[in-house]
PDB file of C-alpha atoms and ligand atoms in Angstrom:
ATOM      1  CA  MET C   1    -159.225-125.612  21.723  1.00 97.00           C
ATOM      2  CA  ASN C   2    -160.826-128.779  23.872  1.00 98.00           C
ATOM      3  CA  LEU C   3    -159.431-128.162  27.408  1.00 98.00           C
ATOM      4  CA  LEU C   4    -159.330-130.507  30.276  1.00 98.00           C
ATOM      5  CA  ILE C   5    -159.299-128.854  33.596  1.00 98.00           C
ATOM      6  CA  LEU C   6    -158.680-131.106  36.652  1.00 98.00           C
ATOM      7  CA  GLY C   7    -160.363-129.151  39.365  1.00 97.00           C
ATOM      8  CA  GLY C   8    -161.440-129.536  43.022  1.00 94.00           C
ATOM      9  CA  THR C   9    -160.403-125.969  43.868  1.00 95.00           C
ATOM     10  CA  SER C  10    -161.832-122.470  43.731  1.00 93.00           C
ATOM     11  CA  GLU C  11    -159.034-121.742  40.983  1.00 96.00           C
ATOM     12  CA  ALA C  12    -160.571-124.307  38.820  1.00 96.00           C
ATOM     13  CA  SER C  13    -163.981-123.104  39.283  1.00 94.00           C
ATOM     14  CA  ALA C  14    -162.764-119.565  38.682  1.00 96.00           C
ATOM     15  CA  LEU C  15    -161.040-120.612  35.459  1.00 97.00           C
ATOM     16  CA  GLY C  16    -164.067-122.143  34.503  1.00 97.00           C
ATOM     17  CA  ARG C  17    -166.141-119.090  35.036  1.00 96.00           C
ATOM     18  CA  ALA C  18    -163.665-117.190  32.978  1.00 96.00           C
ATOM     19  CA  LEU C  19    -164.001-119.611  30.144  1.00 97.00           C
ATOM     20  CA  ALA C  20    -167.594-120.280  30.097  1.00 94.00           C
ATOM     21  CA  GLU C  21    -168.416-117.383  27.826  1.00 90.00           C
ATOM     22  CA  ASP C  22    -164.992-117.681  25.710  1.00 96.00           C
ATOM     23  CA  GLY C  23    -165.806-119.105  22.297  1.00 96.00           C
ATOM     24  CA  ARG C  24    -162.000-120.148  21.865  1.00 97.00           C
ATOM     25  CA  PHE C  25    -162.235-122.914  24.385  1.00 98.00           C
ATOM     26  CA  ARG C  26    -164.471-125.842  24.828  1.00 97.00           C
ATOM     27  CA  ALA C  27    -163.774-126.790  28.594  1.00 98.00           C
ATOM     28  CA  THR C  28    -164.833-129.524  30.710  1.00 97.00           C
ATOM     29  CA  ILE C  29    -164.051-129.747  34.629  1.00 97.00           C
ATOM     30  CA  SER C  30    -163.207-133.108  36.066  1.00 98.00           C
ATOM     31  CA  LEU C  31    -163.856-133.538  39.784  1.00 96.00           C
ATOM     32  CA  ALA C  32    -162.731-136.751  41.752  1.00 96.00           C
ATOM     33  CA  GLY C  33    -166.047-136.925  43.260  1.00 93.00           C
ATOM     34  CA  ARG C  34    -165.342-137.033  46.761  1.00 89.00           C
ATOM     35  CA  THR C  35    -167.663-134.269  48.107  1.00 87.00           C
ATOM     36  CA  ARG C  36    -171.414-135.254  48.306  1.00 85.00           C
ATOM     37  CA  ASN C  37    -172.838-131.837  46.966  1.00 85.00           C
ATOM     38  CA  PRO C  38    -169.716-130.187  44.866  1.00 84.00           C
ATOM     39  CA  ALA C  39    -170.364-126.579  44.269  1.00 80.00           C
ATOM     40  CA  PRO C  40    -172.401-126.085  40.826  1.00 83.00           C
ATOM     41  CA  GLN C  41    -169.596-125.682  38.313  1.00 83.00           C
ATOM     42  CA  PRO C  42    -169.678-123.067  35.394  1.00 87.00           C
ATOM     43  CA  LEU C  43    -168.738-125.790  32.830  1.00 92.00           C
ATOM     44  CA  PRO C  44    -169.964-129.402  31.846  1.00 94.00           C
ATOM     45  CA  ALA C  45    -168.307-131.478  34.569  1.00 95.00           C
ATOM     46  CA  ARG C  46    -167.555-134.943  34.668  1.00 96.00           C
ATOM     47  CA  SER C  47    -166.630-136.937  38.058  1.00 96.00           C
ATOM     48  CA  GLY C  48    -164.662-139.627  39.387  1.00 97.00           C
ATOM     49  CA  GLY C  49    -161.204-141.244  38.694  1.00 98.00           C
ATOM     50  CA  PHE C  50    -159.932-142.027  35.039  1.00 98.00           C
ATOM     51  CA  GLY C  51    -158.609-145.228  36.142  1.00 98.00           C
ATOM     52  CA  GLY C  52    -154.704-144.412  36.424  1.00 98.00           C
ATOM     53  CA  ILE C  53    -152.536-142.845  33.884  1.00 98.00           C
ATOM     54  CA  ASP C  54    -153.695-145.054  31.145  1.00 98.00           C
ATOM     55  CA  GLY C  55    -157.085-144.223  32.063  1.00 98.00           C
ATOM     56  CA  LEU C  56    -156.287-140.481  31.510  1.00 98.00           C
ATOM     57  CA  VAL C  57    -154.386-141.036  28.375  1.00 98.00           C
ATOM     58  CA  GLY C  58    -157.540-142.876  26.973  1.00 98.00           C
ATOM     59  CA  TYR C  59    -159.946-139.703  28.031  1.00 98.00           C
ATOM     60  CA  ILE C  60    -157.142-137.263  26.450  1.00 98.00           C
ATOM     61  CA  ILE C  61    -157.204-139.307  23.228  1.00 98.00           C
ATOM     62  CA  GLU C  62    -161.000-140.035  23.203  1.00 98.00           C
ATOM     63  CA  HIS C  63    -161.708-136.234  23.665  1.00 98.00           C
ATOM     64  CA  CYS C  64    -159.581-134.818  21.511  1.00 98.00           C
ATOM     65  CA  ILE C  65    -158.023-132.758  24.422  1.00 98.00           C
ATOM     66  CA  ASP C  66    -155.553-130.053  23.360  1.00 98.00           C
ATOM     67  CA  ALA C  67    -154.354-128.659  26.506  1.00 98.00           C
ATOM     68  CA  LEU C  68    -154.631-129.996  30.173  1.00 98.00           C
ATOM     69  CA  ILE C  69    -154.869-127.563  33.136  1.00 98.00           C
ATOM     70  CA  ASP C  70    -154.083-129.208  36.396  1.00 98.00           C
ATOM     71  CA  ALA C  71    -155.847-126.911  38.830  1.00 98.00           C
ATOM     72  CA  THR C  72    -155.940-129.580  41.535  1.00 98.00           C
ATOM     73  CA  HIS C  73    -155.264-128.829  45.044  1.00 97.00           C
ATOM     74  CA  PRO C  74    -151.760-128.742  46.328  1.00 97.00           C
ATOM     75  CA  PHE C  75    -151.699-131.666  48.308  1.00 97.00           C
ATOM     76  CA  ALA C  76    -153.440-134.023  45.539  1.00 97.00           C
ATOM     77  CA  ALA C  77    -149.956-135.205  44.454  1.00 97.00           C
ATOM     78  CA  GLN C  78    -151.186-138.724  42.596  1.00 98.00           C
ATOM     79  CA  MET C  79    -153.321-136.654  40.274  1.00 98.00           C
ATOM     80  CA  SER C  80    -150.756-134.181  39.249  1.00 98.00           C
ATOM     81  CA  ARG C  81    -148.275-136.978  38.882  1.00 98.00           C
ATOM     82  CA  HIS C  82    -150.579-138.771  36.586  1.00 98.00           C
ATOM     83  CA  ALA C  83    -151.727-135.647  34.592  1.00 98.00           C
ATOM     84  CA  GLU C  84    -147.872-134.949  34.073  1.00 98.00           C
ATOM     85  CA  ALA C  85    -147.363-138.506  32.945  1.00 98.00           C
ATOM     86  CA  ALA C  86    -150.507-138.671  30.490  1.00 98.00           C
ATOM     87  CA  ALA C  87    -149.463-135.156  29.242  1.00 98.00           C
ATOM     88  CA  ARG C  88    -145.980-136.472  28.305  1.00 98.00           C
ATOM     89  CA  GLN C  89    -147.226-139.596  26.695  1.00 98.00           C
ATOM     90  CA  THR C  90    -149.852-137.821  24.487  1.00 98.00           C
ATOM     91  CA  ALA C  91    -147.508-135.158  23.913  1.00 98.00           C
ATOM     92  CA  THR C  92    -150.599-132.647  25.037  1.00 98.00           C
ATOM     93  CA  ASP C  93    -149.917-129.333  26.471  1.00 98.00           C
ATOM     94  CA  ILE C  94    -150.204-129.274  30.373  1.00 98.00           C
ATOM     95  CA  LEU C  95    -150.042-125.929  32.815  1.00 98.00           C
ATOM     96  CA  VAL C  96    -150.468-126.264  36.458  1.00 98.00           C
ATOM     97  CA  ILE C  97    -152.252-123.785  38.641  1.00 98.00           C
ATOM     98  CA  ARG C  98    -150.568-123.754  42.265  1.00 98.00           C
ATOM     99  CA  ARG C  99    -151.537-121.177  44.488  1.00 97.00           C
ATOM    100  CA  HIS C 100    -148.895-119.671  46.668  1.00 97.00           C
ATOM    101  CA  ALA C 101    -148.109-121.548  50.040  1.00 98.00           C
ATOM    102  CA  TRP C 102    -148.807-119.613  53.243  1.00 98.00           C
ATOM    103  CA  GLN C 103    -145.850-117.963  54.640  1.00 98.00           C
ATOM    104  CA  ARG C 104    -145.058-117.723  58.399  1.00 98.00           C
ATOM    105  CA  GLN C 105    -145.370-114.049  59.999  1.00 97.00           C
ATOM    106  CA  LEU C 106    -143.274-112.999  62.693  1.00 95.00           C
ATOM    107  CA  SER C 107    -145.583-113.455  65.634  1.00 95.00           C
ATOM    108  CA  ASP C 108    -146.679-117.140  64.264  1.00 98.00           C
ATOM    109  CA  ARG C 109    -146.117-119.962  66.523  1.00 98.00           C
ATOM    110  CA  TRP C 110    -145.638-122.434  63.763  1.00 98.00           C
ATOM    111  CA  ILE C 111    -144.321-126.048  63.913  1.00 98.00           C
ATOM    112  CA  GLU C 112    -143.744-127.318  60.459  1.00 98.00           C
ATOM    113  CA  VAL C 113    -143.842-130.741  59.611  1.00 98.00           C
ATOM    114  CA  PRO C 114    -143.260-132.871  56.488  1.00 98.00           C
ATOM    115  CA  ASP C 115    -146.364-135.017  56.759  1.00 97.00           C
ATOM    116  CA  LEU C 116    -149.533-136.198  58.459  1.00 97.00           C
ATOM    117  CA  PRO C 117    -147.591-138.738  60.792  1.00 97.00           C
ATOM    118  CA  ALA C 118    -145.390-135.985  61.922  1.00 98.00           C
ATOM    119  CA  ALA C 119    -148.026-133.882  62.553  1.00 98.00           C
ATOM    120  CA  ALA C 120    -149.872-136.267  64.711  1.00 98.00           C
ATOM    121  CA  GLN C 121    -146.820-136.981  66.674  1.00 98.00           C
ATOM    122  CA  ALA C 122    -146.067-132.941  67.039  1.00 98.00           C
ATOM    123  CA  ILE C 123    -149.104-132.589  69.134  1.00 98.00           C
ATOM    124  CA  GLY C 124    -147.229-134.237  71.958  1.00 97.00           C
ATOM    125  CA  PRO C 125    -147.723-136.439  74.784  1.00 97.00           C
ATOM    126  CA  VAL C 126    -149.890-134.195  76.810  1.00 97.00           C
ATOM    127  CA  ALA C 127    -153.439-134.317  75.847  1.00 98.00           C
ATOM    128  CA  ARG C 128    -154.735-131.108  74.012  1.00 98.00           C
ATOM    129  CA  ARG C 129    -157.946-129.967  72.328  1.00 98.00           C
ATOM    130  CA  VAL C 130    -156.898-130.190  68.563  1.00 98.00           C
ATOM    131  CA  LEU C 131    -158.673-128.231  65.816  1.00 98.00           C
ATOM    132  CA  LEU C 132    -158.199-130.537  62.755  1.00 98.00           C
ATOM    133  CA  THR C 133    -158.521-129.272  59.372  1.00 98.00           C
ATOM    134  CA  ILE C 134    -156.879-131.549  56.828  1.00 97.00           C
ATOM    135  CA  GLY C 135    -159.831-132.644  55.061  1.00 93.00           C
ATOM    136  CA  GLN C 136    -161.780-135.876  55.504  1.00 91.00           C
ATOM    137  CA  LYS C 137    -159.111-138.701  54.295  1.00 88.00           C
ATOM    138  CA  ASP C 138    -155.849-139.449  55.818  1.00 90.00           C
ATOM    139  CA  LEU C 139    -157.124-139.665  59.432  1.00 97.00           C
ATOM    140  CA  GLU C 140    -155.368-142.696  60.339  1.00 96.00           C
ATOM    141  CA  PRO C 141    -152.228-141.132  61.577  1.00 97.00           C
ATOM    142  CA  PHE C 142    -154.342-139.448  64.469  1.00 97.00           C
ATOM    143  CA  ALA C 143    -155.624-142.593  65.722  1.00 96.00           C
ATOM    144  CA  ALA C 144    -152.199-143.365  66.735  1.00 95.00           C
ATOM    145  CA  ALA C 145    -152.341-140.254  69.046  1.00 97.00           C
ATOM    146  CA  PRO C 146    -155.652-141.112  70.731  1.00 96.00           C
ATOM    147  CA  HIS C 147    -155.052-139.191  73.927  1.00 97.00           C
ATOM    148  CA  HIS C 148    -155.909-136.037  72.307  1.00 98.00           C
ATOM    149  CA  HIS C 149    -159.535-134.628  71.792  1.00 98.00           C
ATOM    150  CA  TYR C 150    -159.842-133.842  68.012  1.00 98.00           C
ATOM    151  CA  LEU C 151    -162.604-131.155  66.664  1.00 98.00           C
ATOM    152  CA  LEU C 152    -162.631-132.318  62.902  1.00 98.00           C
ATOM    153  CA  ARG C 153    -163.895-129.934  60.442  1.00 98.00           C
ATOM    154  CA  SER C 154    -164.728-130.931  57.027  1.00 96.00           C
ATOM    155  CA  VAL C 155    -166.928-130.588  53.926  1.00 94.00           C
ATOM    156  CA  ASP C 156    -168.665-133.799  54.654  1.00 94.00           C
ATOM    157  CA  ALA C 157    -168.449-136.049  57.672  1.00 95.00           C
ATOM    158  CA  PRO C 158    -166.034-138.940  57.077  1.00 95.00           C
ATOM    159  CA  PRO C 159    -167.021-142.646  57.803  1.00 94.00           C
ATOM    160  CA  PRO C 160    -167.285-142.902  61.538  1.00 94.00           C
ATOM    161  CA  GLU C 161    -165.011-145.948  61.423  1.00 95.00           C
ATOM    162  CA  SER C 162    -162.104-143.570  59.931  1.00 95.00           C
ATOM    163  CA  LEU C 163    -162.026-141.307  62.896  1.00 96.00           C
ATOM    164  CA  PRO C 164    -159.814-141.353  65.854  1.00 96.00           C
ATOM    165  CA  PRO C 165    -161.185-141.747  69.057  1.00 95.00           C
ATOM    166  CA  ARG C 166    -162.417-138.658  70.940  1.00 96.00           C
ATOM    167  CA  THR C 167    -163.247-136.936  67.535  1.00 98.00           C
ATOM    168  CA  GLU C 168    -166.137-134.596  67.154  1.00 98.00           C
ATOM    169  CA  VAL C 169    -166.847-133.574  63.568  1.00 97.00           C
ATOM    170  CA  ILE C 170    -168.243-130.462  62.316  1.00 97.00           C
ATOM    171  CA  THR C 171    -169.205-130.024  58.668  1.00 96.00           C
ATOM    172  CA  ALA C 172    -168.575-126.708  56.939  1.00 96.00           C
ATOM    173  CA  ARG C 173    -167.299-125.345  53.735  1.00 93.00           C
ATOM    174  CA  GLY C 174    -165.038-122.266  53.451  1.00 92.00           C
ATOM    175  CA  PRO C 175    -164.589-119.475  52.833  1.00 95.00           C
ATOM    176  CA  PHE C 176    -164.511-118.998  56.763  1.00 97.00           C
ATOM    177  CA  ALA C 177    -164.602-115.263  58.355  1.00 98.00           C
ATOM    178  CA  LEU C 178    -162.267-114.455  60.998  1.00 98.00           C
ATOM    179  CA  ALA C 179    -164.743-113.546  63.719  1.00 98.00           C
ATOM    180  CA  ASP C 180    -166.071-116.985  63.296  1.00 98.00           C
ATOM    181  CA  GLU C 181    -162.614-118.772  63.667  1.00 98.00           C
ATOM    182  CA  LEU C 182    -161.974-116.621  66.710  1.00 98.00           C
ATOM    183  CA  GLU C 183    -165.203-117.562  68.267  1.00 98.00           C
ATOM    184  CA  LEU C 184    -165.022-121.386  67.455  1.00 98.00           C
ATOM    185  CA  MET C 185    -161.546-121.722  68.921  1.00 98.00           C
ATOM    186  CA  ARG C 186    -162.529-119.765  71.873  1.00 98.00           C
ATOM    187  CA  ALA C 187    -165.603-121.441  72.585  1.00 98.00           C
ATOM    188  CA  GLN C 188    -163.839-125.105  71.979  1.00 98.00           C
ATOM    189  CA  GLN C 189    -161.126-123.999  74.091  1.00 98.00           C
ATOM    190  CA  ILE C 190    -158.736-125.172  71.066  1.00 98.00           C
ATOM    191  CA  GLY C 191    -155.134-125.419  72.121  1.00 98.00           C
ATOM    192  CA  VAL C 192    -153.596-126.265  68.793  1.00 98.00           C
ATOM    193  CA  LEU C 193    -154.365-126.124  64.945  1.00 98.00           C
ATOM    194  CA  VAL C 194    -153.509-128.664  62.547  1.00 98.00           C
ATOM    195  CA  THR C 195    -153.489-128.000  59.177  1.00 98.00           C
ATOM    196  CA  LYS C 196    -152.206-128.396  55.724  1.00 98.00           C
ATOM    197  CA  ASN C 197    -150.005-125.429  54.028  1.00 98.00           C
ATOM    198  CA  SER C 198    -152.928-125.238  51.267  1.00 97.00           C
ATOM    199  CA  GLY C 199    -152.542-121.674  50.740  1.00 98.00           C
ATOM    200  CA  GLY C 200    -155.156-119.165  49.615  1.00 96.00           C
ATOM    201  CA  SER C 201    -157.572-116.852  51.421  1.00 94.00           C
ATOM    202  CA  ALA C 202    -160.786-119.043  51.552  1.00 94.00           C
ATOM    203  CA  THR C 203    -159.421-120.820  54.753  1.00 96.00           C
ATOM    204  CA  GLU C 204    -156.705-118.424  55.686  1.00 98.00           C
ATOM    205  CA  ALA C 205    -158.438-116.773  58.412  1.00 98.00           C
ATOM    206  CA  LYS C 206    -157.762-119.698  61.126  1.00 98.00           C
ATOM    207  CA  LEU C 207    -154.102-118.635  61.033  1.00 98.00           C
ATOM    208  CA  THR C 208    -154.910-115.130  61.608  1.00 98.00           C
ATOM    209  CA  ALA C 209    -157.188-116.407  64.596  1.00 98.00           C
ATOM    210  CA  ALA C 210    -154.334-118.878  66.137  1.00 98.00           C
ATOM    211  CA  ARG C 211    -151.887-115.682  65.772  1.00 98.00           C
ATOM    212  CA  MET C 212    -154.269-113.527  67.653  1.00 98.00           C
ATOM    213  CA  LEU C 213    -154.882-116.116  70.168  1.00 98.00           C
ATOM    214  CA  HIS C 214    -151.318-117.196  70.567  1.00 98.00           C
ATOM    215  CA  LEU C 215    -151.943-120.575  69.379  1.00 98.00           C
ATOM    216  CA  PRO C 216    -149.537-123.016  67.964  1.00 98.00           C
ATOM    217  CA  VAL C 217    -149.941-124.219  64.502  1.00 98.00           C
ATOM    218  CA  ILE C 218    -148.938-127.486  63.241  1.00 98.00           C
ATOM    219  CA  MET C 219    -148.234-126.862  59.521  1.00 98.00           C
ATOM    220  CA  VAL C 220    -148.000-129.796  57.071  1.00 98.00           C
ATOM    221  CA  ALA C 221    -145.653-129.105  54.210  1.00 98.00           C
ATOM    222  CA  ARG C 222    -146.818-129.464  50.521  1.00 98.00           C
ATOM    223  CA  PRO C 223    -145.602-132.474  48.641  1.00 97.00           C
ATOM    224  CA  ALA C 224    -143.094-132.039  45.859  1.00 95.00           C
ATOM    225  CA  PRO C 225    -144.590-129.775  43.272  1.00 94.00           C
ATOM    226  CA  PRO C 226    -144.924-130.966  39.722  1.00 94.00           C
ATOM    227  CA  THR C 227    -142.463-130.151  37.445  1.00 95.00           C
ATOM    228  CA  ALA C 228    -144.568-128.972  34.499  1.00 97.00           C
ATOM    229  CA  GLU C 229    -144.927-125.233  33.780  1.00 98.00           C
ATOM    230  CA  THR C 230    -146.474-123.820  36.598  1.00 98.00           C
ATOM    231  CA  VAL C 231    -148.454-120.679  37.526  1.00 98.00           C
ATOM    232  CA  ALA C 232    -150.149-119.288  40.818  1.00 98.00           C
ATOM    233  CA  THR C 233    -153.180-117.464  39.541  1.00 98.00           C
ATOM    234  CA  VAL C 234    -156.141-117.784  37.210  1.00 98.00           C
ATOM    235  CA  PRO C 235    -154.948-114.529  35.144  1.00 98.00           C
ATOM    236  CA  GLU C 236    -151.702-115.949  34.326  1.00 98.00           C
ATOM    237  CA  ALA C 237    -153.517-119.153  33.344  1.00 98.00           C
ATOM    238  CA  LEU C 238    -155.695-117.365  31.192  1.00 98.00           C
ATOM    239  CA  ALA C 239    -152.689-115.428  29.411  1.00 98.00           C
ATOM    240  CA  TRP C 240    -151.053-118.983  29.153  1.00 98.00           C
ATOM    241  CA  LEU C 241    -154.168-120.180  27.461  1.00 98.00           C
ATOM    242  CA  ALA C 242    -154.470-117.052  25.178  1.00 98.00           C
ATOM    243  CA  ARG C 243    -150.938-117.883  24.051  1.00 97.00           C
ATOM    244  CA  ARG C 244    -151.467-121.533  23.430  1.00 97.00           C
ATOM    245  CA  HIS C 245    -154.512-120.741  21.426  1.00 97.00           C
ATOM    246  CA  ALA C 246    -152.791-118.270  19.115  1.00 96.00           C
ATOM    247  CA  ALA C 247    -150.355-121.021  18.432  1.00 94.00           C
ATOM    248  CA  HIS C 248    -153.024-123.552  17.811  1.00 91.00           C
ATOM    249  CA  GLN C 249    -154.397-121.177  15.404  1.00 91.00           C
ATOM    250  CA  ARG C 250    -151.185-120.910  13.338  1.00 92.00           C
ATOM    251  CA  GLY C 251    -151.037-124.732  13.444  1.00 88.00           C
ATOM    252  CA  GLU C 252    -148.404-125.030  16.036  1.00 83.00           C
TER     253      GLU C 252
HETATM  254  P1  NAP J 327    -155.022-137.586  44.814  1.00 85.59           P
HETATM  255  O1  NAP J 327    -154.729-138.332  45.999  1.00 85.59           O
HETATM  256  O2  NAP J 327    -153.824-136.913  44.116  1.00 85.59           O
HETATM  257  O3  NAP J 327    -155.709-138.436  43.754  1.00 85.59           O
HETATM  258  C1  NAP J 327    -156.301-139.972  43.856  1.00 85.59           C
HETATM  259  C2  NAP J 327    -157.083-140.229  42.805  1.00 85.59           C
HETATM  260  O4  NAP J 327    -158.390-139.670  42.590  1.00 85.59           O
HETATM  261  C3  NAP J 327    -156.409-140.050  41.271  1.00 85.59           C
HETATM  262  O5  NAP J 327    -155.295-140.608  41.079  1.00 85.59           O
HETATM  263  C4  NAP J 327    -157.694-139.850  40.355  1.00 85.59           C
HETATM  264  O6  NAP J 327    -157.886-141.255  40.158  1.00 85.59           O
HETATM  265  C5  NAP J 327    -158.385-139.592  41.351  1.00 85.59           C
HETATM  266  N1  NAP J 327    -158.802-137.762  41.050  1.00 85.59           N
HETATM  267  C6  NAP J 327    -158.124-137.066  41.896  1.00 85.59           C
HETATM  268  N2  NAP J 327    -158.331-135.715  41.645  1.00 85.59           N
HETATM  269  C7  NAP J 327    -159.360-136.015  40.398  1.00 85.59           C
HETATM  270  C8  NAP J 327    -159.863-134.746  39.406  1.00 85.59           C
HETATM  271  N3  NAP J 327    -159.868-133.570  39.574  1.00 85.59           N
HETATM  272  N4  NAP J 327    -160.721-135.661  38.438  1.00 85.59           N
HETATM  273  C9  NAP J 327    -160.722-136.908  38.289  1.00 85.59           C
HETATM  274  N5  NAP J 327    -160.212-137.773  39.198  1.00 85.59           N
HETATM  275  C10 NAP J 327    -159.490-137.483  40.201  1.00 85.59           C
HETATM  276  O7  NAP J 327    -156.034-136.443  45.111  1.00 85.59           O
HETATM  277  P2  NAP J 327    -157.139-136.155  46.327  1.00 85.59           P
HETATM  278  O8  NAP J 327    -156.044-135.426  47.578  1.00 85.59           O
HETATM  279  O9  NAP J 327    -157.827-137.383  46.787  1.00 85.59           O
HETATM  280  O10 NAP J 327    -157.984-135.065  45.921  1.00 85.59           O
HETATM  281  C11 NAP J 327    -158.999-135.430  45.284  1.00 85.59           C
HETATM  282  C12 NAP J 327    -159.682-133.767  44.635  1.00 85.59           C
HETATM  283  O11 NAP J 327    -160.068-133.381  45.897  1.00 85.59           O
HETATM  284  C13 NAP J 327    -158.736-133.137  43.920  1.00 85.59           C
HETATM  285  O12 NAP J 327    -159.556-132.935  42.529  1.00 85.59           O
HETATM  286  C14 NAP J 327    -158.473-132.093  44.530  1.00 85.59           C
HETATM  287  O13 NAP J 327    -158.181-131.188  44.023  1.00 85.59           O
HETATM  288  C15 NAP J 327    -159.540-131.998  45.733  1.00 85.59           C
HETATM  289  N6  NAP J 327    -159.011-131.076  46.979  1.00 85.59           N
HETATM  290  C16 NAP J 327    -158.192-131.986  47.611  1.00 85.59           C
HETATM  291  C17 NAP J 327    -157.572-131.564  48.932  1.00 85.59           C
HETATM  292  C18 NAP J 327    -156.617-132.343  49.613  1.00 85.59           C
HETATM  293  O14 NAP J 327    -156.192-131.791  50.601  1.00 85.59           O
HETATM  294  N7  NAP J 327    -155.917-133.248  49.026  1.00 85.59           N
HETATM  295  C19 NAP J 327    -158.204-130.278  49.234  1.00 85.59           C
HETATM  296  C20 NAP J 327    -159.326-129.699  48.749  1.00 85.59           C
HETATM  297  C21 NAP J 327    -159.763-130.140  47.275  1.00 85.59           C
HETATM  298  P3  NAP J 327    -157.402-142.145  38.994  1.00 85.59           P
HETATM  299  O15 NAP J 327    -156.024-142.394  39.176  1.00 85.59           O
HETATM  300  O16 NAP J 327    -158.504-143.443  38.762  1.00 85.59           O
HETATM  301  O17 NAP J 327    -157.546-141.202  37.797  1.00 85.59           O
END
């Protein structure tokens, strides 16, 4: 079976590793091409947008894709919408891998907000030192709250013109260890953490650190989930693929 895996997540890479030696599948991982030095992929990879839904439809037809695996980040909502629409138009099987969201614990001081503009507003009128871990795009809302000091952590440094005033950038790629997160928050005298509810273990230590330091966390809720069939883990996706392959062999 020919598979197209929409990637950019640890789940996509893990699925790729699991499929690399599996003769039943010929899979390609697709990356958006946002990070300058993406982690090496275990499978053949392509990079860059498809050119909207029509472009993805064209790719599916041209490469005789039998199943589409949407293993994008929970906040990559446009790509997920396009994948669902293209799968529908081409009658291609589609499965979404969406890791579980983080859950608030009893001693957490979370302020849950629906989007990034609300997150910027929730930091409040008093100037604070903010650890911003929302990636490198969508920084505009924070320019509207220029009285804070931002410590922005992202994989690559964003273009300087996109940064809010008083922003310091540190580039780093997870996974992050708890001791390092505690050290960073203490050394930088962080007063509040802003994060998307990405879920997963690679970047979860910042939440534990904030809990231990009694820091508030402004937690941006996920966009609406895709309506296509969804699993939370790579083993579940592999089980789905095995079932699809068996059906494919039977000519279904
Ligand atoms: P997005 O807003 O949903 O997508 C914008 C456009 O980027 C899509 O319409 C598509 O362009 C292209 N694109 C996105 N993912 C792609 C992929 N895997 N392969 C080929 N083209 C892709 O997505 P985003 O939030 O910019 O995220 C981009 C990538 O970074 C995703 O692969 C995602 O898994 C990863 N990522 C995102 C976040 C986050 O917080 N958003 C965090 C970690 C990793 P066309 O319309 O031209 O096809």
